[in-house]
C-alpha positions in Angstrom: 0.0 0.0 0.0 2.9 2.4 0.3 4.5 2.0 -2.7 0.8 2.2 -4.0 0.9 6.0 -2.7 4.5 6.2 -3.1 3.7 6.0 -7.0 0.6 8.1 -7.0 2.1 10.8 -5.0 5.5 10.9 -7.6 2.1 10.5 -10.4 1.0 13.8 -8.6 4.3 15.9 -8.6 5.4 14.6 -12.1 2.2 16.3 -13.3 2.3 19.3 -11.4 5.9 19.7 -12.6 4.4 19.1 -16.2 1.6 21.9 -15.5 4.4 24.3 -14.5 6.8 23.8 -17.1 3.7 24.7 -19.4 2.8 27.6 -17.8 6.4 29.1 -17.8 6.7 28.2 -21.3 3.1 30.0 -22.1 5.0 33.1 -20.1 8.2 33.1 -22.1 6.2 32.8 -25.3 3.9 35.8 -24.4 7.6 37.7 -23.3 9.0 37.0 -26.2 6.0 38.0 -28.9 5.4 41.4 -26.2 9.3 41.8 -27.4 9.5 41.3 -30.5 6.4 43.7 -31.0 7.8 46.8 -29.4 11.1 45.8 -31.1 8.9 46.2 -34.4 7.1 49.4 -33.6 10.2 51.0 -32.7 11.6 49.9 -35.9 8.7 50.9 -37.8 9.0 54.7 -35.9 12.1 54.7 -37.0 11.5 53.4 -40.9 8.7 56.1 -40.8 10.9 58.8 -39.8 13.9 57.9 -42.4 11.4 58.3 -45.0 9.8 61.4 -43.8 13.5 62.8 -43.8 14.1 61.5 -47.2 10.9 62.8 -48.6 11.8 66.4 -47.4 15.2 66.2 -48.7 13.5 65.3 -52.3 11.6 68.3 -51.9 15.0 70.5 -52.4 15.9 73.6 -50.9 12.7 75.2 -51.4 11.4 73.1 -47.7 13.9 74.5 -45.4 12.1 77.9 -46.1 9.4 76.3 -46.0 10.6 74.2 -42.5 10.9 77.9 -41.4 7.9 79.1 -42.4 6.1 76.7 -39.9 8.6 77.3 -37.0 7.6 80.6 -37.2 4.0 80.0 -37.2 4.4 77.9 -34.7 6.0 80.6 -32.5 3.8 82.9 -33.2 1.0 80.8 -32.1 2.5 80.0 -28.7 3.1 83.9 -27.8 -0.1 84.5 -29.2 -1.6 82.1 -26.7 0.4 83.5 -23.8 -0.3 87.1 -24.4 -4.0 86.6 -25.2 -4.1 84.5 -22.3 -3.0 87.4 -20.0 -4.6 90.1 -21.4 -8.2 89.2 -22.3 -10.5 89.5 -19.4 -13.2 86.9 -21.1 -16.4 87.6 -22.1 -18.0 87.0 -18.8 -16.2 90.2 -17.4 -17.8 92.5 -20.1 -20.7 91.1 -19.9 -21.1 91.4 -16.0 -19.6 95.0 -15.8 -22.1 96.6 -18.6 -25.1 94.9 -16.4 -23.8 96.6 -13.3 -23.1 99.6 -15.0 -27.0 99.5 -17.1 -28.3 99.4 -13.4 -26.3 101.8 -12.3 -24.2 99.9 -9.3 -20.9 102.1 -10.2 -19.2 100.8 -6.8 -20.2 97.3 -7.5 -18.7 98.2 -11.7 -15.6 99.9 -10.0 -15.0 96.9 -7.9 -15.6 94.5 -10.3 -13.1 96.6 -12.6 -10.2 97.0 -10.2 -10.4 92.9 -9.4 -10.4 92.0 -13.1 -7.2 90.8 -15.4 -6.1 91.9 -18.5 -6.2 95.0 -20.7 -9.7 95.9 -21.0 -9.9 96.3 -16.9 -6.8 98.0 -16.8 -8.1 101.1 -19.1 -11.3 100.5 -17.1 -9.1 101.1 -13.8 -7.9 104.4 -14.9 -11.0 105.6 -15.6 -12.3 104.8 -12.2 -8.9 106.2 -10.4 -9.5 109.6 -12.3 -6.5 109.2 -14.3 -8.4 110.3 -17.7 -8.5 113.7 -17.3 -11.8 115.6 -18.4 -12.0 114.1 -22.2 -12.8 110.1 -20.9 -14.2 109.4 -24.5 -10.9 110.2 -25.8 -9.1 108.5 -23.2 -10.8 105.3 -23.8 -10.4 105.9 -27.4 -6.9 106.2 -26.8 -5.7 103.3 -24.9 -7.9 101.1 -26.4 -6.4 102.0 -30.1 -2.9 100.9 -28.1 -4.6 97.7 -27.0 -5.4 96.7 -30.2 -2.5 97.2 -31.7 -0.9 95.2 -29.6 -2.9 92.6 -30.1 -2.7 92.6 -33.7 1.4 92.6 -33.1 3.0 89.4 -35.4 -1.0 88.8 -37.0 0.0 90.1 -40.2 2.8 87.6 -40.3 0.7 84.8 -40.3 -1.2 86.9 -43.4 1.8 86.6 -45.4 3.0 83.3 -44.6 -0.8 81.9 -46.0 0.1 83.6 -49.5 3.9 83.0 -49.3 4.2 79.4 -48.3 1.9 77.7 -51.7 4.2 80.0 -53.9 7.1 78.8 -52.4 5.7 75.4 -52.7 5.1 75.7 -56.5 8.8 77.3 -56.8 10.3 74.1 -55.8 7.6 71.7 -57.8 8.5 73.8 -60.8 12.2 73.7 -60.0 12.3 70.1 -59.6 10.3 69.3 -63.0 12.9 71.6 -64.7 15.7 69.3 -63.5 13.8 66.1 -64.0 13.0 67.3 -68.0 17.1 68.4 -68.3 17.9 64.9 -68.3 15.1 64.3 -71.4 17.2 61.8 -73.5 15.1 59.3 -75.1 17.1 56.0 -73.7 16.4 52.9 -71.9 15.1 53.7 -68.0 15.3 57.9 -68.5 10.9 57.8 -68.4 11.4 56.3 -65.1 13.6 58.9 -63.9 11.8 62.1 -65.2 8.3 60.4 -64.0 10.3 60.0 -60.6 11.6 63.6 -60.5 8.0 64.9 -61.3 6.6 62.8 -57.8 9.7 64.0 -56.1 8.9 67.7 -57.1 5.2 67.7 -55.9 6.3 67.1 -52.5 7.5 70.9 -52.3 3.6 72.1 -52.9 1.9 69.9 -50.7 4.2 71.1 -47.8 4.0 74.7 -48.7 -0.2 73.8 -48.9 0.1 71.9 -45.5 2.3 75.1 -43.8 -0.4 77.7 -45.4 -3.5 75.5 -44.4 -1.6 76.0 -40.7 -0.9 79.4 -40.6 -5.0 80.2 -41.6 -6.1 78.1 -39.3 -4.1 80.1 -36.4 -4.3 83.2 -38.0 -8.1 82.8 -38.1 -8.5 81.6 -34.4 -6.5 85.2 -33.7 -8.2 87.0 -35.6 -11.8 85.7 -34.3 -10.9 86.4 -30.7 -9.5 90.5 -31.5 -12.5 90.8 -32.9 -14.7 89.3 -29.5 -12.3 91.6 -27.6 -12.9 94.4 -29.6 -17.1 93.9 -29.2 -16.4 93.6 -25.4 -14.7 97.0 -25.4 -17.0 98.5 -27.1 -20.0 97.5 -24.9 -17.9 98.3 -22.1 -17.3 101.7 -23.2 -20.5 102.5 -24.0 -21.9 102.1 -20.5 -19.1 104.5 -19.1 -21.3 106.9 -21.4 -24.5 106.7 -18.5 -22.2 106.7 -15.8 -22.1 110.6 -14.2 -19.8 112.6 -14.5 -18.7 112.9 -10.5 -18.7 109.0 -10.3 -16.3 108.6 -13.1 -13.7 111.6 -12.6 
């Protein structure tokens, strides 16, 4: 009887030691595939951005201005965001400082004014602190035609860069067809290679397309909020016009 459960209990480990060997097997597998599949995306990341780099050098000269072109939008859109961040004071502050001001709570207007962020409360501040002089209308005027300009500073770059970067674009498609139709010798294989050339040159004008197609969209977002600003200004600045004159100066 013990060699009976002797031989059942090596049965037992034997098959345990089977079941485990299995399992660590399954776990190397699934190791090795998990590998081999970041070891593939990384290669195929890096395949991706050999041919991107090749593709732009086919392009020719023509894409590092082009290259420059969108670093510069690019820049432009971050300070942009930064300085309209700082000095817009939202909509929600123009629109709660004409009610108070239609109702005539100046102190509540005043308050509201000197706890607010950005330019439109600042001209608003020196209004309320008697720092206009007798002529508010042209005070406001005044410092809000400075406001705007300075947030219209760099828009008129992003302007140019929409018309600039297609031409630039079709300068280097045209460029590269010229030197693809130079080689026009009537031989074995040169259709290939002036065919080639011709692809090669197109990718100068999508990229100036794709840089242009940027600097609207940005230059369009800009533009859109100036003009919000602008309309909270003016509704501001008209309600000044009911306050009296003792409460503003």
């Amino acid at each position: 009887s013990s060699d009976v459960c002797s031989s059942d209990l090596r049965k037992e480990i034997v098959k345990k030691i089977r079941k485990g060997a299995v399992a660590t097997r399954r776990l190397l597998l699934i190791l090795y595939l998990h590998s081999t599949r970041q070891q593939a995306g990384q290669e195929g990341i890096l395949e991706a951005i050999l041919q991107g780099f090749q593709l732009f050098q086919a392009g020719g000269s023509v894409m590092y201005l082009l290259l420059a072109c969108s670093l510069f939008v690019g820049y432009i859109g971050i300070e942009r965001a930064i300085f309209y961040g700082d000095m817009d004071a939202g909509k929600a502050f123009a629109e709660q400082f004409y009610t108070q001001m239609k109702l005539r709570r100046y102190d509540q207007a005043q308050r509201l004014a000197m706890d607010g962020r950005g330019g439109l409360p600042l001209i608003l501040q020196d209004v309320f602190q008697h720092q206009a002089g007798p002529d508010v209308k042209a005070f406001v005027e005044m410092q809000s035609g400075i406001f705007v300009a300075k947030l219209r500073r760099r828009l008129y770059y992003l302007s140019v860069i929409v018309t600039m970067a297609p031409l630039l674009g079709l300068l280097g498609t045209i460029s590269g067809m010229i030197r693809s139709f130079s080689i026009l010798n009537v031989q074995s294989g040169q259709a290939v290679a002036i065919t080639g050339g011709v692809g090669e040159a197109l990718i100068a004008t999508a990229f100036g397309l794709c840089v242009a197609i940027l600097a609207l969209a940005v230059h369009s977002y800009f533009t859109q909020r100036l003009d919000r600003i602008i309309t909270d200004m003016e509704m501001c600045f008209s309600a000044l016009e009911t306050m009296p004159v003792k409460a503003g100066q």
